[in-house]
PDB file of C-alpha atoms in Angstrom:
ATOM      1  CA  MET A   2       0.000   0.000   0.000  1.00 75.00           C
ATOM      2  CA  ASP A   3       1.451   3.372  -1.052  1.00 95.00           C
ATOM      3  CA  VAL A   4       0.442   5.512   1.926  1.00 95.00           C
ATOM      4  CA  VAL A   5       2.270   8.557   0.562  1.00 97.00           C
ATOM      5  CA  ALA A   6       0.147   8.455  -2.597  1.00 97.00           C
ATOM      6  CA  ARG A   7      -2.970   7.970  -0.486  1.00 96.00           C
ATOM      7  CA  ALA A   8      -2.057  10.913   1.727  1.00 96.00           C
ATOM      8  CA  LYS A   9      -1.543  13.010  -1.401  1.00 97.00           C
ATOM      9  CA  ALA A  10      -4.962  11.995  -2.715  1.00 96.00           C
ATOM     10  CA  PHE A  11      -6.532  12.662   0.693  1.00 95.00           C
ATOM     11  CA  GLN A  12      -5.419  16.301   0.468  1.00 95.00           C
ATOM     12  CA  GLU A  13      -8.115  16.949  -2.129  1.00 95.00           C
ATOM     13  CA  SER A  14     -10.823  15.924   0.335  1.00 95.00           C
ATOM     14  CA  VAL A  15      -9.464  18.099   3.134  1.00 95.00           C
ATOM     15  CA  ARG A  16      -8.465  21.387   1.481  1.00 95.00           C
ATOM     16  CA  PRO A  17     -11.977  22.621   0.577  1.00 95.00           C
ATOM     17  CA  ARG A  18     -13.158  21.984   4.136  1.00 95.00           C
ATOM     18  CA  SER A  19     -10.442  23.713   6.154  1.00 95.00           C
ATOM     19  CA  ARG A  20     -12.728  26.576   7.173  1.00 94.00           C
ATOM     20  CA  GLU A  21     -15.368  24.064   8.277  1.00 95.00           C
ATOM     21  CA  ILE A  22     -12.801  22.099  10.292  1.00 94.00           C
ATOM     22  CA  GLU A  23     -11.539  25.219  12.039  1.00 95.00           C
ATOM     23  CA  GLU A  24     -15.004  26.520  12.912  1.00 94.00           C
ATOM     24  CA  ALA A  25     -16.213  23.136  14.172  1.00 93.00           C
ATOM     25  CA  ARG A  26     -12.976  22.736  16.172  1.00 93.00           C
ATOM     26  CA  ARG A  27     -12.875  19.063  15.309  1.00 91.00           C
ATOM     27  CA  PHE A  28     -12.352  16.741  12.368  1.00 90.00           C
ATOM     28  CA  PRO A  29     -15.524  15.769  10.447  1.00 92.00           C
ATOM     29  CA  ALA A  30     -16.533  12.144  10.934  1.00 92.00           C
ATOM     30  CA  ASP A  31     -16.854  11.466   7.216  1.00 95.00           C
ATOM     31  CA  LEU A  32     -13.276  12.605   6.583  1.00 94.00           C
ATOM     32  CA  ALA A  33     -12.088  10.444   9.476  1.00 92.00           C
ATOM     33  CA  ARG A  34     -13.765   7.456   7.819  1.00 94.00           C
ATOM     34  CA  THR A  35     -12.071   8.294   4.513  1.00 94.00           C
ATOM     35  CA  MET A  36      -8.746   8.527   6.310  1.00 94.00           C
ATOM     36  CA  ALA A  37      -9.318   5.171   8.002  1.00 93.00           C
ATOM     37  CA  GLU A  38     -10.312   3.498   4.739  1.00 95.00           C
ATOM     38  CA  ALA A  39      -7.087   4.788   3.176  1.00 94.00           C
ATOM     39  CA  GLY A  40      -5.107   3.020   5.906  1.00 94.00           C
ATOM     40  CA  LEU A  41      -3.647   6.265   7.233  1.00 94.00           C
ATOM     41  CA  PHE A  42      -4.504   5.417  10.848  1.00 94.00           C
ATOM     42  CA  ARG A  43      -2.595   2.121  10.582  1.00 95.00           C
ATOM     43  CA  MET A  44       0.750   3.420   9.329  1.00 95.00           C
ATOM     44  CA  ALA A  45       2.561   2.955  12.652  1.00 95.00           C
ATOM     45  CA  VAL A  46       0.580  -0.085  13.839  1.00 95.00           C
ATOM     46  CA  PRO A  47       2.637  -3.313  13.892  1.00 96.00           C
ATOM     47  CA  ARG A  48       2.024  -5.801  11.093  1.00 96.00           C
ATOM     48  CA  SER A  49       1.391  -8.424  13.769  1.00 96.00           C
ATOM     49  CA  LEU A  50      -1.713  -6.447  14.733  1.00 94.00           C
ATOM     50  CA  GLY A  51      -2.908  -5.865  11.188  1.00 95.00           C
ATOM     51  CA  GLY A  52      -1.096  -2.574  10.694  1.00 96.00           C
ATOM     52  CA  LEU A  53       1.177  -1.344   7.929  1.00 96.00           C
ATOM     53  CA  GLU A  54       4.338  -0.730  10.009  1.00 97.00           C
ATOM     54  CA  VAL A  55       5.795   1.585   7.373  1.00 97.00           C
ATOM     55  CA  GLU A  56       9.305   3.026   7.377  1.00 98.00           C
ATOM     56  CA  ALA A  57       9.815   6.139   9.507  1.00 98.00           C
ATOM     57  CA  ALA A  58      10.456   8.428   6.529  1.00 98.00           C
ATOM     58  CA  THR A  59       7.322   7.125   4.794  1.00 98.00           C
ATOM     59  CA  LEU A  60       5.247   7.726   7.915  1.00 97.00           C
ATOM     60  CA  LEU A  61       6.554  11.275   8.266  1.00 98.00           C
ATOM     61  CA  ARG A  62       6.165  12.101   4.581  1.00 98.00           C
ATOM     62  CA  ALA A  63       2.511  11.060   4.745  1.00 97.00           C
ATOM     63  CA  ILE A  64       2.013  13.179   7.875  1.00 97.00           C
ATOM     64  CA  GLU A  65       3.718  16.105   6.131  1.00 98.00           C
ATOM     65  CA  LEU A  66       1.333  15.852   3.170  1.00 97.00           C
ATOM     66  CA  ILE A  67      -1.707  15.722   5.435  1.00 96.00           C
ATOM     67  CA  GLY A  68      -0.382  18.742   7.362  1.00 96.00           C
ATOM     68  CA  GLU A  69       0.038  20.538   4.049  1.00 98.00           C
ATOM     69  CA  ALA A  70      -3.684  20.140   3.430  1.00 96.00           C
ATOM     70  CA  ASP A  71      -4.643  21.208   6.962  1.00 96.00           C
ATOM     71  CA  GLY A  72      -2.438  21.342  10.048  1.00 95.00           C
ATOM     72  CA  SER A  73      -5.299  20.388  12.359  1.00 94.00           C
ATOM     73  CA  VAL A  74      -5.698  16.973  10.763  1.00 90.00           C
ATOM     74  CA  ASN A  75      -2.487  15.811  12.472  1.00 75.00           C
ATOM     75  CA  CYS A  76      -4.309  15.097  15.764  1.00 69.00           C
ATOM     76  CA  GLN A  77      -7.051  12.492  15.659  1.00 61.00           C
ATOM     77  CA  TRP A  78      -6.952  10.794  19.025  1.00 63.00           C
ATOM     78  CA  LEU A  79      -6.875  12.121  22.567  1.00 59.00           C
ATOM     79  CA  MET A  80      -4.186  11.069  25.006  1.00 66.00           C
ATOM     80  CA  GLY A  81      -4.035  11.840  28.696  1.00 65.00           C
ATOM     81  CA  GLY A  82      -1.885  10.725  31.598  1.00 64.00           C
ATOM     82  CA  SER A  83      -2.226   9.765  35.222  1.00 64.00           C
ATOM     83  CA  ALA A  84       0.347  10.149  37.984  1.00 70.00           C
ATOM     84  CA  ILE A  85       0.750   7.215  40.383  1.00 72.00           C
ATOM     85  CA  LEU A  86       0.192   8.249  44.004  1.00 78.00           C
ATOM     86  CA  GLU A  87       1.694   6.710  47.129  1.00 81.00           C
ATOM     87  CA  ASP A  88       0.492   8.019  50.494  1.00 84.00           C
ATOM     88  CA  GLY A  89      -1.199  10.869  48.663  1.00 82.00           C
ATOM     89  CA  LYS A  90       1.984  12.018  46.932  1.00 85.00           C
ATOM     90  CA  PRO A  91       3.045  11.472  43.307  1.00 84.00           C
ATOM     91  CA  ARG A  92       5.526   8.626  42.908  1.00 83.00           C
ATOM     92  CA  LEU A  93       8.770   9.729  41.288  1.00 83.00           C
ATOM     93  CA  LEU A  94      11.258   7.940  39.082  1.00 79.00           C
ATOM     94  CA  PRO A  95      14.962   7.860  40.103  1.00 79.00           C
ATOM     95  CA  ASN A  96      15.645  10.894  37.885  1.00 76.00           C
ATOM     96  CA  GLY A  97      12.957  12.932  39.664  1.00 77.00           C
ATOM     97  CA  MET A  98      10.350  12.718  36.905  1.00 78.00           C
ATOM     98  CA  LEU A  99       6.747  11.832  37.690  1.00 79.00           C
ATOM     99  CA  ASP A 100       6.010   8.124  37.408  1.00 77.00           C
ATOM    100  CA  SER A 101       3.042   8.565  35.097  1.00 79.00           C
ATOM    101  CA  ARG A 102       1.284   5.950  33.009  1.00 82.00           C
ATOM    102  CA  LEU A 103      -1.064   5.908  30.049  1.00 86.00           C
ATOM    103  CA  LEU A 104      -4.234   3.918  30.685  1.00 88.00           C
ATOM    104  CA  VAL A 105      -6.423   2.324  28.018  1.00 90.00           C
ATOM    105  CA  PHE A 106     -10.174   2.187  28.651  1.00 91.00           C
ATOM    106  CA  PRO A 107     -13.439   2.721  26.726  1.00 91.00           C
ATOM    107  CA  THR A 108     -14.289   6.287  25.741  1.00 88.00           C
ATOM    108  CA  ALA A 109     -17.673   5.954  27.439  1.00 92.00           C
ATOM    109  CA  GLN A 110     -15.938   5.807  30.822  1.00 93.00           C
ATOM    110  CA  ALA A 111     -14.497   9.310  30.425  1.00 92.00           C
ATOM    111  CA  THR A 112     -16.174  12.698  30.354  1.00 93.00           C
ATOM    112  CA  LEU A 113     -14.710  14.778  27.537  1.00 89.00           C
ATOM    113  CA  ILE A 114     -14.439  18.487  28.326  1.00 92.00           C
ATOM    114  CA  ASP A 115     -14.735  20.935  25.428  1.00 91.00           C
ATOM    115  CA  SER A 116     -11.855  23.228  26.379  1.00 92.00           C
ATOM    116  CA  TRP A 117      -9.867  23.701  23.145  1.00 92.00           C
ATOM    117  CA  PHE A 118     -10.267  27.361  22.190  1.00 94.00           C
ATOM    118  CA  ALA A 119      -6.861  28.059  20.679  1.00 94.00           C
ATOM    119  CA  ALA A 120      -5.224  30.618  18.411  1.00 96.00           C
ATOM    120  CA  GLY A 121      -4.227  27.975  15.879  1.00 95.00           C
ATOM    121  CA  LEU A 122      -4.631  24.295  15.049  1.00 95.00           C
ATOM    122  CA  CYS A 123      -8.216  24.971  16.036  1.00 94.00           C
ATOM    123  CA  GLY A 124      -9.685  21.879  14.419  1.00 93.00           C
ATOM    124  CA  THR A 125      -7.675  19.247  16.265  1.00 91.00           C
ATOM    125  CA  GLY A 126     -10.492  18.454  18.679  1.00 88.00           C
ATOM    126  CA  SER A 127      -8.041  18.663  21.574  1.00 88.00           C
ATOM    127  CA  GLY A 128      -9.399  19.149  25.067  1.00 85.00           C
ATOM    128  CA  ASP A 129      -9.484  17.733  28.564  1.00 88.00           C
ATOM    129  CA  MET A 130     -11.087  14.653  30.056  1.00 89.00           C
ATOM    130  CA  GLU A 131     -12.312  13.645  33.483  1.00 90.00           C
ATOM    131  CA  VAL A 132     -12.349  10.096  34.809  1.00 91.00           C
ATOM    132  CA  ARG A 133     -13.742   9.135  38.211  1.00 91.00           C
ATOM    133  CA  GLU A 134     -13.443   5.921  40.253  1.00 90.00           C
ATOM    134  CA  LEU A 135     -12.160   3.804  37.377  1.00 90.00           C
ATOM    135  CA  ARG A 136      -9.972   0.777  38.008  1.00 91.00           C
ATOM    136  CA  VAL A 137      -7.727  -0.167  35.087  1.00 91.00           C
ATOM    137  CA  PRO A 138      -5.688  -3.411  35.019  1.00 93.00           C
ATOM    138  CA  VAL A 139      -1.946  -2.868  34.847  1.00 89.00           C
ATOM    139  CA  THR A 140      -1.959  -4.842  31.589  1.00 92.00           C
ATOM    140  CA  ARG A 141      -3.864  -1.956  30.019  1.00 92.00           C
ATOM    141  CA  SER A 142      -1.340   0.655  31.066  1.00 89.00           C
ATOM    142  CA  VAL A 143       2.066   1.719  29.826  1.00 88.00           C
ATOM    143  CA  SER A 144       4.849   4.078  30.820  1.00 86.00           C
ATOM    144  CA  LEU A 145       6.409   5.993  27.950  1.00 82.00           C
ATOM    145  CA  VAL A 146       9.507   6.492  30.102  1.00 82.00           C
ATOM    146  CA  THR A 147      10.318   3.118  31.652  1.00 84.00           C
ATOM    147  CA  ASP A 148       8.511   0.559  29.463  1.00 87.00           C
ATOM    148  CA  ARG A 149       9.899  -0.681  26.149  1.00 87.00           C
ATOM    149  CA  PRO A 150       8.036  -1.780  22.993  1.00 89.00           C
ATOM    150  CA  VAL A 151       7.326  -5.488  22.695  1.00 88.00           C
ATOM    151  CA  GLU A 152       7.597  -5.280  18.896  1.00 89.00           C
ATOM    152  CA  GLY A 153      11.087  -5.624  17.446  1.00 87.00           C
ATOM    153  CA  GLY A 154      10.788  -3.790  14.125  1.00 94.00           C
ATOM    154  CA  PRO A 155      13.032  -0.770  13.409  1.00 97.00           C
ATOM    155  CA  LEU A 156      10.111   1.662  13.708  1.00 97.00           C
ATOM    156  CA  TYR A 157       9.750   0.676  17.367  1.00 96.00           C
ATOM    157  CA  VAL A 158      13.454   1.157  18.010  1.00 96.00           C
ATOM    158  CA  PHE A 159      12.879   4.890  17.501  1.00 96.00           C
ATOM    159  CA  PRO A 160      12.563   6.729  20.837  1.00 93.00           C
ATOM    160  CA  VAL A 161       8.891   7.376  21.536  1.00 91.00           C
ATOM    161  CA  PHE A 162       9.323  11.058  22.406  1.00 92.00           C
ATOM    162  CA  GLY A 163      11.602  11.517  19.419  1.00 95.00           C
ATOM    163  CA  LEU A 164       9.067   9.969  17.049  1.00 95.00           C
ATOM    164  CA  LEU A 165       6.268  12.105  18.487  1.00 94.00           C
ATOM    165  CA  ALA A 166       8.416  15.219  18.045  1.00 96.00           C
ATOM    166  CA  LEU A 167       9.175  14.234  14.453  1.00 97.00           C
ATOM    167  CA  GLY A 168       5.445  14.043  13.807  1.00 96.00           C
ATOM    168  CA  ILE A 169       5.074  17.645  14.953  1.00 97.00           C
ATOM    169  CA  GLY A 170       7.993  18.686  12.762  1.00 98.00           C
ATOM    170  CA  ALA A 171       6.465  16.927   9.755  1.00 98.00           C
ATOM    171  CA  VAL A 172       3.152  18.728  10.236  1.00 97.00           C
ATOM    172  CA  ALA A 173       4.968  22.056  10.549  1.00 98.00           C
ATOM    173  CA  LEU A 174       6.899  21.422   7.330  1.00 99.00           C
ATOM    174  CA  GLY A 175       3.625  20.711   5.566  1.00 98.00           C
ATOM    175  CA  ILE A 176       2.046  23.906   6.889  1.00 98.00           C
ATOM    176  CA  ALA A 177       5.003  25.992   5.709  1.00 99.00           C
ATOM    177  CA  ARG A 178       4.961  24.395   2.256  1.00 99.00           C
ATOM    178  CA  ALA A 179       1.258  25.169   1.953  1.00 98.00           C
ATOM    179  CA  ALA A 180       1.880  28.765   3.053  1.00 98.00           C
ATOM    180  CA  ILE A 181       4.395  29.264   0.235  1.00 98.00           C
ATOM    181  CA  THR A 182       1.969  27.721  -2.259  1.00 98.00           C
ATOM    182  CA  ASP A 183      -0.800  30.030  -1.037  1.00 97.00           C
ATOM    183  CA  LEU A 184       1.441  33.093  -1.340  1.00 97.00           C
ATOM    184  CA  VAL A 185       2.463  32.234  -4.906  1.00 97.00           C
ATOM    185  CA  ALA A 186      -1.199  31.825  -5.864  1.00 95.00           C
ATOM    186  CA  LEU A 187      -1.959  35.259  -4.399  1.00 95.00           C
ATOM    187  CA  ALA A 188       1.110  37.085  -5.710  1.00 94.00           C
ATOM    188  CA  GLY A 189       0.319  36.746  -9.400  1.00 90.00           C
ATOM    189  CA  GLY A 190      -2.859  38.779  -9.136  1.00 87.00           C
ATOM    190  CA  LYS A 191      -2.223  41.096  -6.181  1.00 77.00           C
ATOM    191  CA  LYS A 192      -1.055  44.657  -6.799  1.00 76.00           C
ATOM    192  CA  PRO A 193       0.070  46.263  -3.536  1.00 76.00           C
ATOM    193  CA  GLN A 194      -1.452  49.675  -2.880  1.00 76.00           C
ATOM    194  CA  GLY A 195       0.329  52.371  -4.877  1.00 68.00           C
ATOM    195  CA  SER A 196       2.091  49.889  -7.159  1.00 73.00           C
ATOM    196  CA  THR A 197       1.587  49.211 -10.862  1.00 78.00           C
ATOM    197  CA  ARG A 198       3.274  45.817 -10.563  1.00 89.00           C
ATOM    198  CA  THR A 199       1.905  42.646  -9.060  1.00 94.00           C
ATOM    199  CA  LEU A 200       3.424  41.290  -5.873  1.00 93.00           C
ATOM    200  CA  ALA A 201       5.055  38.541  -7.939  1.00 94.00           C
ATOM    201  CA  GLU A 202       6.868  41.162 -10.026  1.00 94.00           C
ATOM    202  CA  ARG A 203       8.363  43.024  -7.065  1.00 94.00           C
ATOM    203  CA  ALA A 204      12.049  42.304  -6.415  1.00 95.00           C
ATOM    204  CA  THR A 205      11.672  42.504  -2.642  1.00 96.00           C
ATOM    205  CA  ALA A 206       8.954  39.856  -2.689  1.00 96.00           C
ATOM    206  CA  GLN A 207      10.966  37.632  -5.012  1.00 97.00           C
ATOM    207  CA  THR A 208      14.002  37.811  -2.732  1.00 98.00           C
ATOM    208  CA  ALA A 209      12.026  37.185   0.449  1.00 98.00           C
ATOM    209  CA  LEU A 210      10.230  34.222  -1.089  1.00 98.00           C
ATOM    210  CA  ALA A 211      13.476  32.723  -2.402  1.00 99.00           C
ATOM    211  CA  GLU A 212      15.069  32.989   1.042  1.00 99.00           C
ATOM    212  CA  ALA A 213      12.014  31.403   2.664  1.00 99.00           C
ATOM    213  CA  GLU A 214      12.096  28.560   0.147  1.00 99.00           C
ATOM    214  CA  ALA A 215      15.785  27.945   0.832  1.00 99.00           C
ATOM    215  CA  ARG A 216      15.288  27.939   4.611  1.00 99.00           C
ATOM    216  CA  LEU A 217      12.406  25.498   4.356  1.00 99.00           C
ATOM    217  CA  ARG A 218      14.244  23.137   2.018  1.00 99.00           C
ATOM    218  CA  ALA A 219      17.354  23.194   4.200  1.00 99.00           C
ATOM    219  CA  ALA A 220      15.379  22.406   7.363  1.00 99.00           C
ATOM    220  CA  ARG A 221      13.495  19.651   5.561  1.00 99.00           C
ATOM    221  CA  ALA A 222      16.719  18.139   4.217  1.00 99.00           C
ATOM    222  CA  PHE A 223      18.232  18.013   7.723  1.00 99.00           C
ATOM    223  CA  PHE A 224      14.973  16.555   9.051  1.00 99.00           C
ATOM    224  CA  TYR A 225      14.911  13.615   6.649  1.00 99.00           C
ATOM    225  CA  GLU A 226      18.684  13.153   6.816  1.00 99.00           C
ATOM    226  CA  ALA A 227      18.462  12.634  10.588  1.00 99.00           C
ATOM    227  CA  VAL A 228      15.531  10.251  10.135  1.00 99.00           C
ATOM    228  CA  GLY A 229      17.391   8.291   7.456  1.00 98.00           C
ATOM    229  CA  GLU A 230      20.534   7.917   9.559  1.00 98.00           C
ATOM    230  CA  ALA A 231      18.532   6.755  12.583  1.00 98.00           C
ATOM    231  CA  TRP A 232      16.575   4.289  10.433  1.00 98.00           C
ATOM    232  CA  ALA A 233      19.774   2.827   8.995  1.00 98.00           C
ATOM    233  CA  ARG A 234      21.108   2.318  12.518  1.00 97.00           C
ATOM    234  CA  ALA A 235      17.808   0.822  13.731  1.00 97.00           C
ATOM    235  CA  THR A 236      17.665  -1.688  10.876  1.00 96.00           C
ATOM    236  CA  GLY A 237      21.342  -2.597  11.180  1.00 94.00           C
ATOM    237  CA  ALA A 238      22.413  -2.477  14.813  1.00 90.00           C
ATOM    238  CA  GLY A 239      18.931  -2.716  16.291  1.00 91.00           C
ATOM    239  CA  ASP A 240      19.300   0.464  18.327  1.00 93.00           C
ATOM    240  CA  ILE A 241      19.705   4.218  17.915  1.00 96.00           C
ATOM    241  CA  SER A 242      22.672   5.961  19.510  1.00 96.00           C
ATOM    242  CA  LEU A 243      22.393   8.880  21.902  1.00 96.00           C
ATOM    243  CA  GLU A 244      23.899  11.167  19.266  1.00 97.00           C
ATOM    244  CA  GLU A 245      21.339  10.070  16.680  1.00 98.00           C
ATOM    245  CA  ARG A 246      18.478  10.505  19.146  1.00 97.00           C
ATOM    246  CA  ALA A 247      19.706  14.024  19.870  1.00 97.00           C
ATOM    247  CA  ALA A 248      19.890  14.722  16.125  1.00 98.00           C
ATOM    248  CA  LEU A 249      16.281  13.582  15.710  1.00 98.00           C
ATOM    249  CA  ARG A 250      15.072  16.008  18.379  1.00 97.00           C
ATOM    250  CA  LEU A 251      17.222  18.823  17.010  1.00 98.00           C
ATOM    251  CA  ALA A 252      15.897  18.220  13.492  1.00 99.00           C
ATOM    252  CA  ALA A 253      12.281  18.148  14.690  1.00 98.00           C
ATOM    253  CA  THR A 254      12.582  21.335  16.734  1.00 98.00           C
ATOM    254  CA  HIS A 255      14.536  23.130  14.008  1.00 99.00           C
ATOM    255  CA  ALA A 256      11.987  22.159  11.352  1.00 99.00           C
ATOM    256  CA  THR A 257       9.126  23.438  13.503  1.00 98.00           C
ATOM    257  CA  ARG A 258      10.816  26.756  14.242  1.00 99.00           C
ATOM    258  CA  VAL A 259      11.868  27.333  10.619  1.00 99.00           C
ATOM    259  CA  ALA A 260       8.368  26.460   9.428  1.00 99.00           C
ATOM    260  CA  ALA A 261       6.915  29.136  11.705  1.00 99.00           C
ATOM    261  CA  ASP A 262       9.455  31.672  10.415  1.00 99.00           C
ATOM    262  CA  VAL A 263       8.520  30.828   6.824  1.00 99.00           C
ATOM    263  CA  ALA A 264       4.812  31.127   7.601  1.00 99.00           C
ATOM    264  CA  ARG A 265       5.497  34.545   9.143  1.00 99.00           C
ATOM    265  CA  THR A 266       7.460  35.653   6.061  1.00 98.00           C
ATOM    266  CA  VAL A 267       4.725  34.770   3.586  1.00 98.00           C
ATOM    267  CA  TYR A 268       2.053  36.203   5.903  1.00 98.00           C
ATOM    268  CA  ASP A 269       3.937  39.510   5.877  1.00 98.00           C
ATOM    269  CA  LEU A 270       4.367  39.369   2.101  1.00 97.00           C
ATOM    270  CA  GLY A 271       0.622  38.923   1.696  1.00 96.00           C
ATOM    271  CA  GLY A 272       0.037  42.313   3.305  1.00 95.00           C
ATOM    272  CA  GLY A 273      -3.560  43.263   4.014  1.00 94.00           C
ATOM    273  CA  SER A 274      -4.805  40.251   2.073  1.00 95.00           C
ATOM    274  CA  SER A 275      -3.393  37.975   4.777  1.00 96.00           C
ATOM    275  CA  VAL A 276      -5.553  39.233   7.623  1.00 96.00           C
ATOM    276  CA  HIS A 277      -8.948  38.146   6.331  1.00 96.00           C
ATOM    277  CA  LEU A 278     -10.432  34.928   7.666  1.00 94.00           C
ATOM    278  CA  SER A 279     -11.020  33.935   4.058  1.00 94.00           C
ATOM    279  CA  SER A 280      -7.241  33.945   3.477  1.00 96.00           C
ATOM    280  CA  PRO A 281      -5.412  30.678   4.136  1.00 96.00           C
ATOM    281  CA  LEU A 282      -2.257  32.674   4.944  1.00 98.00           C
ATOM    282  CA  GLN A 283      -3.556  33.803   8.331  1.00 98.00           C
ATOM    283  CA  ARG A 284      -4.502  30.223   9.225  1.00 98.00           C
ATOM    284  CA  ARG A 285      -1.107  28.869   8.170  1.00 98.00           C
ATOM    285  CA  PHE A 286       0.539  31.607  10.266  1.00 98.00           C
ATOM    286  CA  ARG A 287      -1.511  30.740  13.360  1.00 98.00           C
ATOM    287  CA  ASP A 288      -1.194  26.988  12.939  1.00 97.00           C
ATOM    288  CA  ALA A 289       2.583  27.102  12.453  1.00 98.00           C
ATOM    289  CA  HIS A 290       3.126  29.247  15.534  1.00 98.00           C
ATOM    290  CA  VAL A 291       0.884  27.145  17.767  1.00 97.00           C
ATOM    291  CA  ALA A 292       2.909  24.089  16.709  1.00 97.00           C
ATOM    292  CA  THR A 293       6.067  25.711  18.118  1.00 97.00           C
ATOM    293  CA  GLN A 294       4.509  25.751  21.593  1.00 96.00           C
ATOM    294  CA  HIS A 295       4.401  21.963  21.947  1.00 95.00           C
ATOM    295  CA  VAL A 296       6.670  20.787  24.745  1.00 93.00           C
ATOM    296  CA  LEU A 297       8.333  18.202  22.503  1.00 94.00           C
ATOM    297  CA  VAL A 298       9.748  20.933  20.241  1.00 96.00           C
ATOM    298  CA  SER A 299      10.335  23.556  22.920  1.00 95.00           C
ATOM    299  CA  PRO A 300      13.652  25.427  23.375  1.00 94.00           C
ATOM    300  CA  ALA A 301      14.527  22.960  26.146  1.00 93.00           C
ATOM    301  CA  THR A 302      15.053  20.291  23.482  1.00 95.00           C
ATOM    302  CA  LEU A 303      17.824  22.424  22.006  1.00 96.00           C
ATOM    303  CA  GLU A 304      19.573  22.377  25.373  1.00 95.00           C
ATOM    304  CA  LEU A 305      19.388  18.573  25.434  1.00 94.00           C
ATOM    305  CA  ALA A 306      20.838  18.326  21.932  1.00 96.00           C
ATOM    306  CA  GLY A 307      23.501  20.886  22.795  1.00 97.00           C
ATOM    307  CA  ARG A 308      24.642  18.934  25.850  1.00 96.00           C
ATOM    308  CA  VAL A 309      25.066  15.825  23.702  1.00 97.00           C
ATOM    309  CA  LEU A 310      27.015  17.797  21.094  1.00 97.00           C
ATOM    310  CA  MET A 311      29.260  19.144  23.860  1.00 97.00           C
ATOM    311  CA  GLY A 312      29.897  15.629  25.122  1.00 96.00           C
ATOM    312  CA  LEU A 313      28.398  16.423  28.535  1.00 96.00           C
ATOM    313  CA  PRO A 314      26.481  13.930  30.705  1.00 93.00           C
ATOM    314  CA  THR A 315      22.845  14.136  29.606  1.00 91.00           C
ATOM    315  CA  ASP A 316      19.604  12.754  31.027  1.00 85.00           C
ATOM    316  CA  ALA A 317      18.364  11.066  27.863  1.00 84.00           C
ATOM    317  CA  THR A 318      14.979  10.071  29.291  1.00 81.00           C
ATOM    318  CA  MET A 319      13.146  12.611  27.136  1.00 78.00           C
ATOM    319  CA  LEU A 320      15.278  12.026  24.046  1.00 83.00           C
TER     320      LEU A 320
END
């Protein structure tokens, strides 16, 4: 199954409905069914469980294409956590982190709270949940910090936080690519106030767009280079080194930050046309900047990568 081709085809179903998705603040059920039928929810599921278990670069390329259509479509399931208490106090791991676990239980046993009123990525359907007096067997729980995957394929050798961060970076790259496409479509017909030339004919716009394109391509090249090197190590040695894990996080954070910068550049180039809700440029701008606020691509990840580059002792738990 060519999931990249299917993600590309899926774009055509999503693009015309971006305004609807944003206003509803959730993903339409019919599009979710289309996505499921295309196998896009099974890309990272092990083959042993009926999934596709695609290569990391394939997974991320498909996510990037979906993010290009609409950044909000990157989030289609809700995850929460629960701290383990002992004597009324949170239990800590040896490194001082909370000993928290993810618990799997039917949706009907949780109360979903409609609390996602955000500046960007409005249609993700994110929010809070409340669960009361629910007992979950330990076999339906997992720690993302201390537990290890039971599957042995190279995709599951990737660090879980690193792979999650790469997903955010892939979405951001898609948003930035779409922003450039939107600007080019606008520039050919827009004449800035007081000008006899279209925006596309102005040297300042040409230069700014060229620089944005170069920055985006460079960040994307580093992103997929880091993924490729980690994949080669995972398929060969069966593990991923600390240096490669740090490179994955650095590439993800860098891609997300550059994508936001590119979205800002094309938003500025669009001038007054960018501010209208009917303009996709303002949505790309908001979505790209909200993506930068995720903890997995925060400035703290740069410190982690920097410590590894310096050869200093590093707590690699979150890498």
